[in-house]
Short mmCIF file of C-alpha atoms in Angstrom, two decimals:
data_model
loop_
_atom_site.label_atom_id
_atom_site.label_comp_id
_atom_site.label_asym_id
_atom_site.label_seq_id
_atom_site.Cartn_x
_atom_site.Cartn_y
_atom_site.Cartn_z
CA MET S 230 2.91 -24.60 16.17
CA SER S 231 5.79 -23.13 14.20
CA ARG S 232 7.34 -19.81 15.03
CA THR S 233 5.82 -18.33 11.86
CA ASP S 234 2.33 -19.54 12.74
CA ASP S 235 2.81 -18.21 16.27
CA ASP S 236 3.79 -14.79 14.95
CA LEU S 237 0.76 -14.68 12.65
CA SER S 238 -1.82 -15.86 15.19
CA PRO S 239 -4.77 -13.53 15.87
CA ILE S 240 -3.47 -12.69 19.37
CA ALA S 241 0.23 -12.37 18.50
CA PRO S 242 0.33 -8.56 18.92
CA LEU S 243 -0.90 -8.90 22.52
CA ARG S 244 2.39 -10.61 23.36
CA LEU S 245 4.09 -7.25 22.80
CA PRO S 246 3.96 -5.32 26.12
CA VAL S 247 3.59 -1.85 24.59
CA PHE S 248 0.82 -2.90 22.21
CA ARG S 249 -0.95 -4.77 25.01
CA MET S 250 -0.80 -1.71 27.27
CA LEU S 251 -2.16 0.65 24.62
CA TRP S 252 -4.77 -1.88 23.48
CA ILE S 253 -6.15 -1.98 27.02
CA THR S 254 -6.18 1.81 26.94
CA TRP S 255 -8.12 1.74 23.67
CA LEU S 256 -10.61 -0.75 25.12
CA VAL S 257 -11.21 1.47 28.15
CA ALA S 258 -11.58 4.53 25.90
CA ASN S 259 -14.15 2.76 23.73
CA VAL S 260 -16.11 1.55 26.73
CA CYS S 261 -16.26 5.16 27.91
CA MET S 262 -17.46 6.26 24.47
CA TRP S 263 -20.38 3.81 24.47
CA MET S 264 -21.24 4.64 28.08
CA ASN S 265 -21.35 8.32 27.20
CA ASP S 266 -23.54 7.77 24.13
CA VAL S 267 -26.06 5.62 25.98
CA ALA S 268 -26.20 7.91 29.01
CA ALA S 269 -26.53 11.08 26.91
CA ALA S 270 -29.34 9.63 24.81
CA TRP S 271 -31.21 8.42 27.89
CA LEU S 272 -30.67 11.68 29.74
CA MET S 273 -32.08 13.66 26.81
CA THR S 274 -35.30 11.60 26.92
CA SER S 275 -35.70 12.64 30.57
CA LEU S 276 -35.12 16.32 29.73
CA THR S 277 -37.48 16.55 26.76
CA THR S 278 -39.89 14.39 24.77
CA THR S 279 -39.21 16.20 21.49
CA PRO S 280 -37.81 13.62 18.99
CA LEU S 281 -35.60 16.23 17.32
CA TRP S 282 -33.64 16.91 20.52
CA VAL S 283 -33.13 13.19 21.06
CA ALA S 284 -31.94 12.67 17.48
CA LEU S 285 -29.55 15.61 17.77
CA VAL S 286 -27.58 13.78 20.47
CA GLN S 287 -26.21 11.45 17.80
CA THR S 288 -25.54 14.40 15.51
CA ALA S 289 -23.64 16.26 18.24
CA SER S 290 -21.54 13.16 18.88
CA THR S 291 -20.54 12.51 15.25
CA LEU S 292 -20.41 16.01 13.75
CA PRO S 293 -16.93 16.77 15.18
CA VAL S 294 -15.53 13.93 13.06
CA PHE S 295 -16.58 15.79 9.90
CA LEU S 296 -15.38 19.16 11.14
CA LEU S 297 -12.11 18.08 12.79
CA GLY S 298 -11.18 14.75 11.19
CA LEU S 299 -8.61 16.09 8.73
CA PRO S 300 -7.21 18.86 11.01
CA SER S 301 -6.78 16.36 13.84
CA GLY S 302 -5.01 13.97 11.48
CA ALA S 303 -2.70 16.78 10.35
CA LEU S 304 -1.89 17.64 13.98
CA ALA S 305 -1.26 13.99 14.85
CA ASP S 306 1.26 13.73 12.00
CA GLY S 307 3.22 16.73 13.30
CA LEU S 308 2.97 16.65 17.09
CA ASP S 309 4.28 14.26 19.74
CA ARG S 310 1.74 11.43 19.38
CA LYS S 311 2.05 10.33 22.99
CA ARG S 312 1.26 13.78 24.35
CA TYR S 313 -1.47 14.30 21.77
CA PHE S 314 -3.12 10.98 22.71
CA LEU S 315 -2.79 11.87 26.39
CA VAL S 316 -4.43 15.27 25.88
CA THR S 317 -7.42 13.70 24.11
CA GLN S 318 -8.02 11.42 27.09
CA LEU S 319 -7.75 14.29 29.55
CA TRP S 320 -10.16 16.31 27.39
CA VAL S 321 -12.76 13.51 27.48
CA ALA S 322 -12.28 13.12 31.25
CA VAL S 323 -12.83 16.83 31.89
CA VAL S 324 -15.97 16.95 29.72
CA ALA S 325 -17.39 13.88 31.49
CA ALA S 326 -16.69 15.46 34.90
CA ILE S 327 -18.45 18.67 33.85
CA LEU S 328 -21.45 16.67 32.60
CA SER S 329 -21.78 14.82 35.90
CA ALA S 330 -21.39 18.06 37.88
CA PHE S 331 -24.24 19.80 36.03
CA ILE S 332 -26.49 16.78 36.54
CA PHE S 333 -25.69 16.55 40.27
CA LEU S 334 -26.45 20.30 40.57
CA GLY S 335 -29.75 19.84 38.72
CA THR S 336 -28.92 22.52 36.13
CA MET S 337 -28.71 20.36 33.00
CA SER S 338 -30.76 21.45 29.95
CA PRO S 339 -31.21 19.98 26.45
CA ALA S 340 -29.07 22.69 24.84
CA LEU S 341 -26.29 22.30 27.43
CA LEU S 342 -26.32 18.53 27.01
CA LEU S 343 -25.91 18.90 23.25
CA ALA S 344 -23.06 21.36 23.72
CA LEU S 345 -21.19 19.05 26.11
CA THR S 346 -21.88 16.03 23.88
CA PHE S 347 -20.35 17.99 21.00
CA ALA S 348 -17.35 18.80 23.22
CA ASN S 349 -16.95 15.11 24.03
CA GLY S 350 -17.13 14.38 20.29
CA ILE S 351 -14.20 16.75 19.75
CA GLY S 352 -12.05 14.53 21.96
CA LEU S 353 -13.17 11.42 20.06
CA ALA S 354 -12.52 13.04 16.68
CA MET S 355 -9.00 14.00 17.73
CA ARG S 356 -8.23 10.65 19.37
CA TRP S 357 -9.02 8.23 16.54
CA PRO S 358 -6.44 9.38 13.93
CA VAL S 359 -3.56 9.49 16.39
CA PHE S 360 -4.23 5.97 17.68
CA SER S 361 -4.54 4.68 14.11
CA ALA S 362 -1.15 6.21 13.35
CA ILE S 363 0.44 4.75 16.49
CA VAL S 364 -0.57 1.10 15.96
CA PRO S 365 1.66 0.37 12.91
CA THR S 366 4.69 1.63 14.83
CA LEU S 367 4.09 -0.87 17.65
CA VAL S 368 3.96 -4.17 15.75
CA PRO S 369 5.91 -5.84 12.93
CA ARG S 370 4.39 -5.35 9.49
CA LEU S 371 3.28 -9.02 9.29
CA GLN S 372 1.31 -8.62 12.54
CA LEU S 373 -0.47 -5.41 11.48
CA PRO S 374 -3.62 -7.22 10.21
CA ALA S 375 -3.95 -9.04 13.54
CA ALA S 376 -3.36 -5.81 15.46
CA LEU S 377 -6.10 -4.03 13.52
CA ALA S 378 -8.43 -6.99 14.04
CA LEU S 379 -7.80 -6.76 17.79
CA ASN S 380 -8.75 -3.09 17.60
CA GLY S 381 -12.01 -4.25 16.06
CA VAL S 382 -12.43 -6.68 18.96
CA SER S 383 -11.91 -3.77 21.34
CA MET S 384 -14.59 -1.73 19.60
CA ASN S 385 -17.12 -4.57 19.55
CA ALA S 386 -16.40 -5.72 23.09
CA SER S 387 -16.93 -2.14 24.25
CA ARG S 388 -20.18 -2.09 22.25
CA ILE S 389 -21.38 -4.80 24.65
CA ILE S 390 -19.67 -3.74 27.89
CA GLY S 391 -20.33 0.02 27.63
CA PRO S 392 -24.14 -0.08 27.26
CA LEU S 393 -24.44 -2.80 29.92
CA LEU S 394 -22.43 -0.74 32.43
CA ALA S 395 -24.31 2.43 31.53
CA GLY S 396 -27.69 0.71 31.73
CA ALA S 397 -26.93 -0.84 35.12
CA LEU S 398 -25.72 2.48 36.56
CA ILE S 399 -28.64 4.46 35.12
CA ALA S 400 -31.13 1.99 36.61
CA SER S 401 -29.45 1.84 40.03
CA ALA S 402 -27.93 5.30 40.57
CA GLY S 403 -28.69 7.67 37.68
CA SER S 404 -27.00 9.14 34.61
CA ALA S 405 -24.70 11.41 36.62
CA TRP S 406 -22.80 8.41 37.94
CA VAL S 407 -22.28 7.09 34.42
CA PHE S 408 -20.51 10.29 33.41
CA LEU S 409 -18.52 10.32 36.66
CA LEU S 410 -17.34 6.74 36.03
CA ASN S 411 -16.54 7.78 32.47
CA ALA S 412 -14.32 10.57 33.83
CA VAL S 413 -12.53 8.18 36.21
CA LEU S 414 -11.92 5.56 33.52
CA SER S 415 -10.67 8.21 31.10
CA LEU S 416 -8.18 9.37 33.75
CA VAL S 417 -7.05 5.76 34.23
CA ALA S 418 -6.48 5.52 30.47
CA ALA S 419 -4.49 8.76 30.60
CA VAL S 420 -2.28 7.35 33.37
CA ILE S 421 -1.61 4.24 31.28
CA ILE S 422 -0.67 6.40 28.28
CA SER S 423 1.69 8.45 30.45
CA ARG S 424 3.62 5.25 31.27
CA TRP S 425 4.30 4.59 27.60
CA LYS S 426 8.02 5.16 27.01
CA HIS S 427 7.98 7.04 23.74
CA GLU S 428 10.58 9.49 22.49
CA HIS S 429 9.26 12.07 20.06
CA GLN S 430 11.75 13.12 17.39
CA PRO S 431 10.91 16.69 16.28
CA HIS S 432 11.33 17.26 12.58
CA PRO S 433 14.50 19.29 11.88
CA LEU S 434 12.48 21.53 9.53
CA GLY S 435 9.90 22.24 12.21
CA ARG S 436 6.18 21.52 12.13
CA GLU S 437 4.31 21.81 8.87
CA ARG S 438 1.71 24.57 8.72
CA LEU S 439 -1.75 23.17 9.47
CA THR S 440 -3.30 24.32 6.19
CA THR S 441 -0.35 22.96 4.21
CA ALA S 442 -0.46 19.66 6.09
CA MET S 443 -4.17 19.30 5.31
CA ARG S 444 -3.62 20.11 1.62
CA VAL S 445 -0.78 17.59 1.34
CA GLY S 446 -2.87 14.91 3.06
CA LEU S 447 -5.74 15.42 0.64
CA GLN S 448 -3.32 15.41 -2.31
CA TYR S 449 -1.72 12.18 -1.17
CA VAL S 450 -5.03 10.34 -1.12
CA ALA S 451 -6.30 12.00 -4.32
CA GLN S 452 -3.18 10.87 -6.23
CA SER S 453 -3.32 7.26 -5.00
CA TYR S 454 -5.43 4.78 -6.99
CA HIS S 455 -5.04 2.28 -4.16
CA LEU S 456 -6.29 4.61 -1.42
CA LYS S 457 -9.20 5.89 -3.50
CA GLY S 458 -10.24 2.28 -4.08
CA VAL S 459 -10.24 1.62 -0.33
CA LEU S 460 -12.30 4.75 0.42
CA LEU S 461 -14.80 3.85 -2.31
CA ARG S 462 -15.34 0.37 -0.90
CA ILE S 463 -15.59 1.41 2.76
CA SER S 464 -18.09 4.13 1.81
CA ILE S 465 -20.21 1.65 -0.16
CA PHE S 466 -20.14 -0.91 2.64
CA PHE S 467 -21.08 1.48 5.46
CA PHE S 468 -23.61 3.45 3.40
CA HIS S 469 -25.65 0.29 2.91
CA SER S 470 -24.87 -1.72 6.06
CA THR S 471 -25.77 1.20 8.32
CA ALA S 472 -29.43 0.59 7.36
CA LEU S 473 -29.39 -2.41 9.68
CA LEU S 474 -28.22 -0.45 12.72
CA ALA S 475 -30.34 2.60 11.91
CA LEU S 476 -33.53 0.53 11.74
CA LEU S 477 -32.63 -2.10 14.33
CA ALA S 478 -34.68 -0.57 17.15
CA LEU S 479 -37.80 -0.65 14.95
CA LEU S 480 -37.03 -4.21 13.84
CA ALA S 481 -36.62 -5.32 17.47
CA ARG S 482 -39.87 -3.67 18.48
CA GLY S 483 -41.74 -5.41 15.66
CA MET S 484 -40.60 -8.92 16.59
CA GLN S 485 -42.73 -11.31 18.57
CA GLY S 486 -42.24 -10.34 22.20
CA GLY S 487 -39.83 -7.62 21.08
CA GLY S 488 -38.76 -4.71 23.23
CA ALA S 489 -35.72 -3.05 24.75
CA GLY S 490 -34.32 -6.42 25.84
CA THR S 491 -34.58 -7.74 22.29
CA PHE S 492 -32.77 -4.67 20.98
CA THR S 493 -29.91 -5.19 23.47
CA LEU S 494 -29.73 -8.90 22.63
CA LEU S 495 -29.44 -8.20 18.89
CA LEU S 496 -26.68 -5.64 19.45
CA ALA S 497 -24.83 -8.09 21.67
CA ALA S 498 -25.16 -10.82 19.01
CA MET S 499 -23.64 -8.49 16.42
CA GLY S 500 -20.73 -7.65 18.70
CA ALA S 501 -20.19 -11.32 19.53
CA GLY S 502 -20.09 -12.21 15.83
CA ALA S 503 -17.52 -9.52 15.18
CA ILE S 504 -15.32 -10.75 18.04
CA ALA S 505 -15.60 -14.43 17.11
CA SER S 506 -14.75 -13.84 13.44
CA THR S 507 -11.33 -12.37 14.23
CA ALA S 508 -10.01 -15.89 14.82
CA PHE S 509 -10.68 -16.73 11.16
CA LEU S 510 -9.38 -13.52 9.58
CA PRO S 511 -5.71 -14.58 9.16
CA GLY S 512 -6.74 -17.71 7.23
CA LEU S 513 -9.25 -15.76 5.12
CA ARG S 514 -6.63 -13.16 4.21
CA ARG S 515 -4.23 -15.88 3.08
CA ARG S 516 -6.92 -17.56 1.01
CA TYR S 517 -8.59 -14.59 -0.69
CA SER S 518 -7.47 -11.34 -2.29
CA ARG S 519 -8.68 -8.06 -0.81
CA ASP S 520 -11.49 -7.55 -3.32
CA ARG S 521 -12.72 -11.14 -3.12
CA LEU S 522 -12.77 -11.06 0.69
CA VAL S 523 -14.60 -7.73 0.84
CA LEU S 524 -17.14 -8.97 -1.71
CA ARG S 525 -17.75 -12.07 0.38
CA GLY S 526 -18.23 -9.84 3.41
CA ALA S 527 -20.79 -7.84 1.44
CA VAL S 528 -22.61 -11.06 0.47
CA LEU S 529 -22.76 -12.17 4.11
CA GLN S 530 -23.89 -8.71 5.23
CA ALA S 531 -26.62 -8.61 2.57
CA SER S 532 -27.81 -12.07 3.65
CA ALA S 533 -28.01 -10.97 7.28
CA MET S 534 -29.91 -7.82 6.32
CA ALA S 535 -32.34 -9.78 4.13
CA THR S 536 -33.00 -12.19 7.00
CA MET S 537 -33.63 -9.33 9.41
CA ALA S 538 -35.96 -7.70 6.90
CA TRP S 539 -38.30 -10.64 6.56
CA THR S 540 -38.32 -12.37 9.97
CA ASP S 541 -40.11 -11.51 13.19
CA GLN S 542 -38.60 -14.42 15.10
CA VAL S 543 -35.85 -13.63 17.61
CA TRP S 544 -34.31 -17.10 17.23
CA LEU S 545 -33.63 -16.32 13.55
CA ALA S 546 -32.65 -12.71 14.12
CA VAL S 547 -29.91 -13.48 16.66
CA PRO S 548 -27.80 -15.68 14.31
CA ALA S 549 -28.45 -13.20 11.48
CA MET S 550 -27.00 -10.40 13.61
CA PHE S 551 -24.12 -12.66 14.63
CA PHE S 552 -23.17 -13.23 11.01
CA GLY S 553 -23.81 -9.55 10.25
CA GLY S 554 -21.21 -8.67 12.87
CA ALA S 555 -18.78 -11.15 11.34
CA ALA S 556 -19.32 -9.60 7.91
CA TRP S 557 -18.84 -6.12 9.33
CA ILE S 558 -15.45 -6.76 10.89
CA THR S 559 -14.27 -8.90 7.96
CA SER S 560 -14.88 -6.10 5.47
CA ALA S 561 -13.84 -3.26 7.77
CA ASN S 562 -10.65 -4.99 8.92
CA THR S 563 -9.66 -6.02 5.39
CA LEU S 564 -10.03 -2.44 4.15
CA SER S 565 -8.38 -0.98 7.25
CA VAL S 566 -5.33 -3.18 6.68
CA SER S 567 -5.31 -2.21 3.01
CA ILE S 568 -5.29 1.54 3.68
CA GLN S 569 -2.68 1.22 6.44
CA MET S 570 -0.40 -0.66 4.05
CA GLY S 571 -0.80 2.14 1.51
CA LEU S 572 0.22 4.98 3.84
CA PRO S 573 3.78 5.99 4.77
CA ASP S 574 4.22 7.06 8.38
CA TRP S 575 4.62 10.78 7.61
CA VAL S 576 1.03 11.06 6.34
CA ARG S 577 -0.56 8.11 8.16
CA ALA S 578 -2.77 10.01 10.62
CA ARG S 579 -4.13 12.24 7.85
CA GLY S 580 -4.92 9.25 5.68
CA MET S 581 -6.63 7.41 8.51
CA SER S 582 -8.64 10.50 9.43
CA MET S 583 -10.04 10.55 5.89
CA TYR S 584 -10.82 6.84 6.21
CA GLN S 585 -12.78 7.57 9.40
CA MET S 586 -14.52 10.52 7.75
CA ALA S 587 -15.59 8.22 4.90
CA ILE S 588 -17.05 5.75 7.40
CA MET S 589 -18.88 8.39 9.40
CA GLY S 590 -20.08 10.31 6.36
CA ALA S 591 -21.38 7.19 4.61
CA SER S 592 -23.04 5.99 7.82
CA ALA S 593 -24.74 9.33 8.48
CA LEU S 594 -25.96 9.70 4.90
CA GLY S 595 -27.05 6.07 4.73
CA ALA S 596 -29.00 6.27 7.97
CA ALA S 597 -30.87 9.34 6.74
CA ILE S 598 -31.65 7.87 3.30
CA TRP S 599 -32.69 4.39 4.44
CA GLY S 600 -34.76 5.92 7.21
CA GLN S 601 -36.56 8.06 4.65
CA VAL S 602 -37.07 5.07 2.36
CA ALA S 603 -38.57 3.20 5.33
CA THR S 604 -40.92 6.16 5.93
CA TRP S 605 -42.07 6.09 2.31
CA THR S 606 -42.42 2.29 2.15
CA SER S 607 -41.73 0.08 5.18
CA VAL S 608 -38.80 -1.02 7.31
CA PRO S 609 -38.46 -4.48 5.65
CA ILE S 610 -38.56 -3.00 2.14
CA SER S 611 -35.96 -0.35 2.99
CA LEU S 612 -33.65 -2.95 4.51
CA GLY S 613 -34.15 -5.29 1.56
CA ILE S 614 -33.31 -2.55 -0.95
CA ALA S 615 -30.20 -1.62 1.03
CA ALA S 616 -29.06 -5.26 1.04
CA VAL S 617 -29.50 -5.75 -2.72
CA THR S 618 -28.06 -2.39 -3.81
CA GLY S 619 -25.12 -2.75 -1.42
CA LEU S 620 -24.14 -6.08 -2.95
CA MET S 621 -24.54 -4.72 -6.48
CA ALA S 622 -22.51 -1.60 -5.71
CA MET S 623 -19.62 -3.61 -4.24
CA PHE S 624 -19.62 -5.92 -7.27
CA LEU S 625 -19.47 -2.89 -9.59
CA ALA S 626 -16.66 -1.33 -7.54
CA ASN S 627 -14.60 -4.49 -7.95
CA ARG S 628 -15.27 -4.57 -11.69
CA LEU S 629 -14.69 -0.88 -12.42
CA MET S 630 -11.87 -0.19 -9.94
CA PRO S 631 -10.12 -3.51 -9.27
CA ASP S 632 -7.27 -3.82 -6.83
CA ALA S 633 -4.00 -4.01 -8.77
CA GLY S 634 -2.71 -6.52 -6.23
CA LEU S 635 0.61 -4.68 -6.02
CA GLU S 636 1.74 -2.75 -2.94
CA ASP S 637 4.35 -0.03 -3.22
CA ASP S 638 7.36 -0.43 -0.97
CA LEU S 639 6.91 2.52 1.38
CA THR S 640 10.11 1.91 3.33
CA PRO S 641 11.73 5.36 3.91
CA LYS S 642 14.85 5.91 1.79
CA ARG S 643 16.88 9.03 2.51
CA ILE S 644 19.34 8.61 -0.34
CA PHE S 645 18.80 11.89 -2.18
CA PRO S 646 20.89 14.69 -0.61
CA ALA S 647 18.87 17.81 0.12
CA PRO S 648 20.21 20.99 -1.55
CA GLN S 649 22.26 23.28 0.67
CA ILE S 650 22.29 27.07 0.34
CA GLU S 651 23.84 29.73 2.54
CA ALA S 652 20.74 31.88 3.03
CA PRO S 653 17.41 30.08 2.51
CA PRO S 654 14.68 32.39 1.15
CA PRO S 655 12.34 33.48 3.95
CA GLN S 656 9.23 33.14 1.77
CA GLY S 657 8.02 32.60 -1.76
CA GLN S 658 7.26 29.61 -3.95
CA VAL S 659 10.09 27.57 -5.40
CA MET S 660 10.23 26.34 -9.00
CA VAL S 661 12.23 23.18 -9.66
CA MET S 662 13.12 22.28 -13.25
CA VAL S 663 14.55 18.86 -14.18
CA GLU S 664 15.83 18.50 -17.77
CA TYR S 665 15.83 15.10 -19.45
CA LEU S 666 17.36 14.18 -22.80
CA VAL S 667 15.33 11.34 -24.29
CA ASP S 668 15.61 9.35 -27.50
CA PRO S 669 12.73 10.62 -29.72
CA ALA S 670 11.89 7.00 -30.54
CA ARG S 671 11.10 6.44 -26.84
CA ALA S 672 9.48 9.83 -26.21
CA ALA S 673 5.92 8.47 -26.08
CA GLU S 674 6.90 5.83 -23.50
CA PHE S 675 8.72 8.44 -21.39
CA ARG S 676 5.77 10.82 -21.62
CA ASP S 677 3.36 8.14 -20.39
CA LEU S 678 5.58 7.39 -17.39
CA MET S 679 5.97 11.05 -16.44
CA LEU S 680 2.32 12.05 -16.96
CA GLY S 681 1.18 9.04 -14.94
CA GLU S 682 3.34 7.80 -12.09
CA GLY S 683 5.76 10.72 -12.25
CA ARG S 684 3.08 13.37 -11.80
CA ARG S 685 1.25 11.43 -9.07
CA SER S 686 4.46 10.89 -7.10
CA ARG S 687 5.39 14.60 -7.07
CA LEU S 688 1.91 15.68 -6.02
CA ARG S 689 1.71 13.01 -3.31
CA HIS S 690 4.89 14.43 -1.81
CA GLY S 691 3.29 17.87 -1.51
CA ALA S 692 4.10 19.82 -4.69
CA LEU S 693 1.66 22.63 -5.44
CA SER S 694 1.68 21.88 -9.16
CA TRP S 695 3.49 19.81 -11.76
CA GLU S 696 3.99 20.16 -15.52
CA LEU S 697 5.95 18.39 -18.26
CA LEU S 698 7.35 20.58 -21.06
CA HIS S 699 8.59 19.33 -24.45
CA ASP S 700 11.09 21.55 -26.24
CA ILE S 701 9.80 22.64 -29.66
CA HIS S 702 13.28 23.12 -31.15
CA GLU S 703 15.03 20.17 -29.49
CA SER S 704 12.75 17.16 -29.81
CA ASN S 705 14.83 15.11 -27.39
CA ARG S 706 14.58 17.62 -24.51
CA PHE S 707 11.89 17.36 -21.84
CA VAL S 708 11.62 19.59 -18.78
CA GLU S 709 9.79 18.56 -15.61
CA VAL S 710 8.51 21.61 -13.70
CA ILE S 711 7.56 21.30 -10.01
CA ILE S 712 6.23 24.17 -7.88
CA ASP S 713 6.68 23.94 -4.11
CA GLU S 714 4.92 26.20 -1.63
CA SER S 715 8.18 27.30 0.00
CA TRP S 716 11.84 26.38 0.32
CA THR S 717 11.10 24.50 3.54
CA ASP S 718 8.32 22.54 1.86
CA HIS S 719 10.71 21.75 -0.98
CA LEU S 720 13.17 20.28 1.53
CA ARG S 721 10.42 18.23 3.17
CA ARG S 722 10.01 16.25 -0.05
CA PHE S 723 13.48 14.76 0.43
CA ASP S 724 12.35 13.25 3.75
CA ARG S 725 9.32 11.63 2.12
CA VAL S 726 11.19 9.48 -0.37
CA THR S 727 10.39 5.76 -0.22
CA ALA S 728 11.82 2.67 -1.88
CA ALA S 729 9.02 2.94 -4.46
CA ASP S 730 10.12 6.49 -5.29
CA VAL S 731 13.71 5.33 -5.76
CA ALA S 732 12.52 2.63 -8.15
CA LEU S 733 10.49 5.24 -10.07
CA ARG S 734 13.55 7.54 -10.25
CA ASP S 735 15.58 4.68 -11.73
CA ARG S 736 12.90 4.10 -14.38
CA LYS S 737 13.01 7.78 -15.32
CA LEU S 738 16.80 7.78 -15.54
CA ALA S 739 16.70 4.76 -17.84
CA PHE S 740 15.30 7.09 -20.51
CA HIS S 741 17.92 9.80 -20.00
CA LEU S 742 20.75 10.03 -22.54
CA GLY S 743 24.24 11.24 -21.81
CA GLN S 744 26.89 10.72 -19.16
CA GLU S 745 25.69 13.47 -16.80
CA PRO S 746 22.48 13.09 -14.76
CA PRO S 747 19.47 15.28 -15.61
CA ARG S 748 20.16 18.97 -14.94
CA VAL S 749 18.26 20.37 -11.96
CA THR S 750 17.68 24.10 -11.37
CA ARG S 751 15.86 25.69 -8.47
CA SER S 752 14.46 29.22 -8.62
CA LEU S 753 12.58 31.48 -6.24
CA MET S 754 9.40 32.76 -7.88
CA GLU S 755 9.48 36.52 -7.40
CA THR S 756 6.19 38.35 -6.89
CA THR S 757 5.33 41.93 -7.70
CA VAL S 758 4.63 44.13 -4.72
CA ASN S 759 2.54 47.17 -5.54
CA ALA S 760 3.30 50.29 -3.55
CA SER S 761 0.28 51.81 -1.89
#
């Protein structure tokens, strides 16, 4: 095997000691997550027989992702990621210890269980974006797809290991011991994280305000055609594919000889398919474009769902779930790689938090809708509709919003000197005006560039607003107007410049006439203060 093939093998990232250490940590963390979910759901059934309370366990576990996904991403982009990751593990350990203590004392109630499950969900919601932001810093860019696939292996292996451990402990000792083991394993993960030699470099401008960081993160994604395409596809895939998981318990029960064991077997088959398929992902990525690979994943997923809808034979359902798991990780990994490649490091955690929110939101909405469709019709019909509409929706997404096939070079380039002033303004918005002199014969071409890529670039970097003015009296004079939230936020834009931004700047300058560069003026926007 050549050195290149060795570097691109599915397990290449595991040869890196730091990645291997943190991957083991992630595996342990995911095992704890599945143990907690299984134990909490089972414990609720012993506390109450009301279906609503049981269903709310899943809601309490996932709701924090919606409420805290973007804020946690913003924090992960500004804080020391090692300490932040460590705190999330300690948080989960403490919550698990409290859960076990209340159970041992015999004082657990449905409401208290929901509250502590929600608290555990807070730790999970805060942990996912920071780990997603850490991974690309641990491996070479060429090994990132393999690293993300291994993360998928971790998730699916834990999907098998976690419930098996939880089930064995519940049957032999009780739910309290599951939570206690969860606490111990979370502490072990925290110890491993503490051994990671990572030096945090505080930003010289200080931390970005949380609200500003969230706004900038949303703007970055909103102004990126590439990222919006990824979020559209992952939402479509999970909205429809979640029908299979949401209805799987009913499908298992309806099979010949079906029961709890059948349900566990089908879940294990799905996890095994996801793990096995990672060996083929490097070759598939070299052979197919992103859109073609995701569409093929959707076809395979729809086929698995159709098979599950119309069979009551376990021997057919197991391979269907196996291939469903393969389709799941093929599509999810392909899109995860695509969004990671489209995010610079300074906004990576925020972007990945929105990716996770899209997955969770689409899954939650899909589960509710396909469950209702099954109530109105039947489980097979609901699953069949989900399979067909999911395939059609992915085909339309590829037709209406195709991948351009071009990736911007997001390598940081600090080549533009930041402006220096003696006394920076303590507050107030800053207006930046850039004057271009353009040949009137090329004005339309310049305008298209500025109103398209030029505007998107400024807003992605955090500008509050952007305008392009055309002088009425001097037809060759254009003025670009950028409003920044503050002087500090204006300076931050100089740290966010990438190689793609430098190339865009050169394209703008190609239109500018004259020996001198475009004139830049910066002004503090004064506000009127009314005396009381």
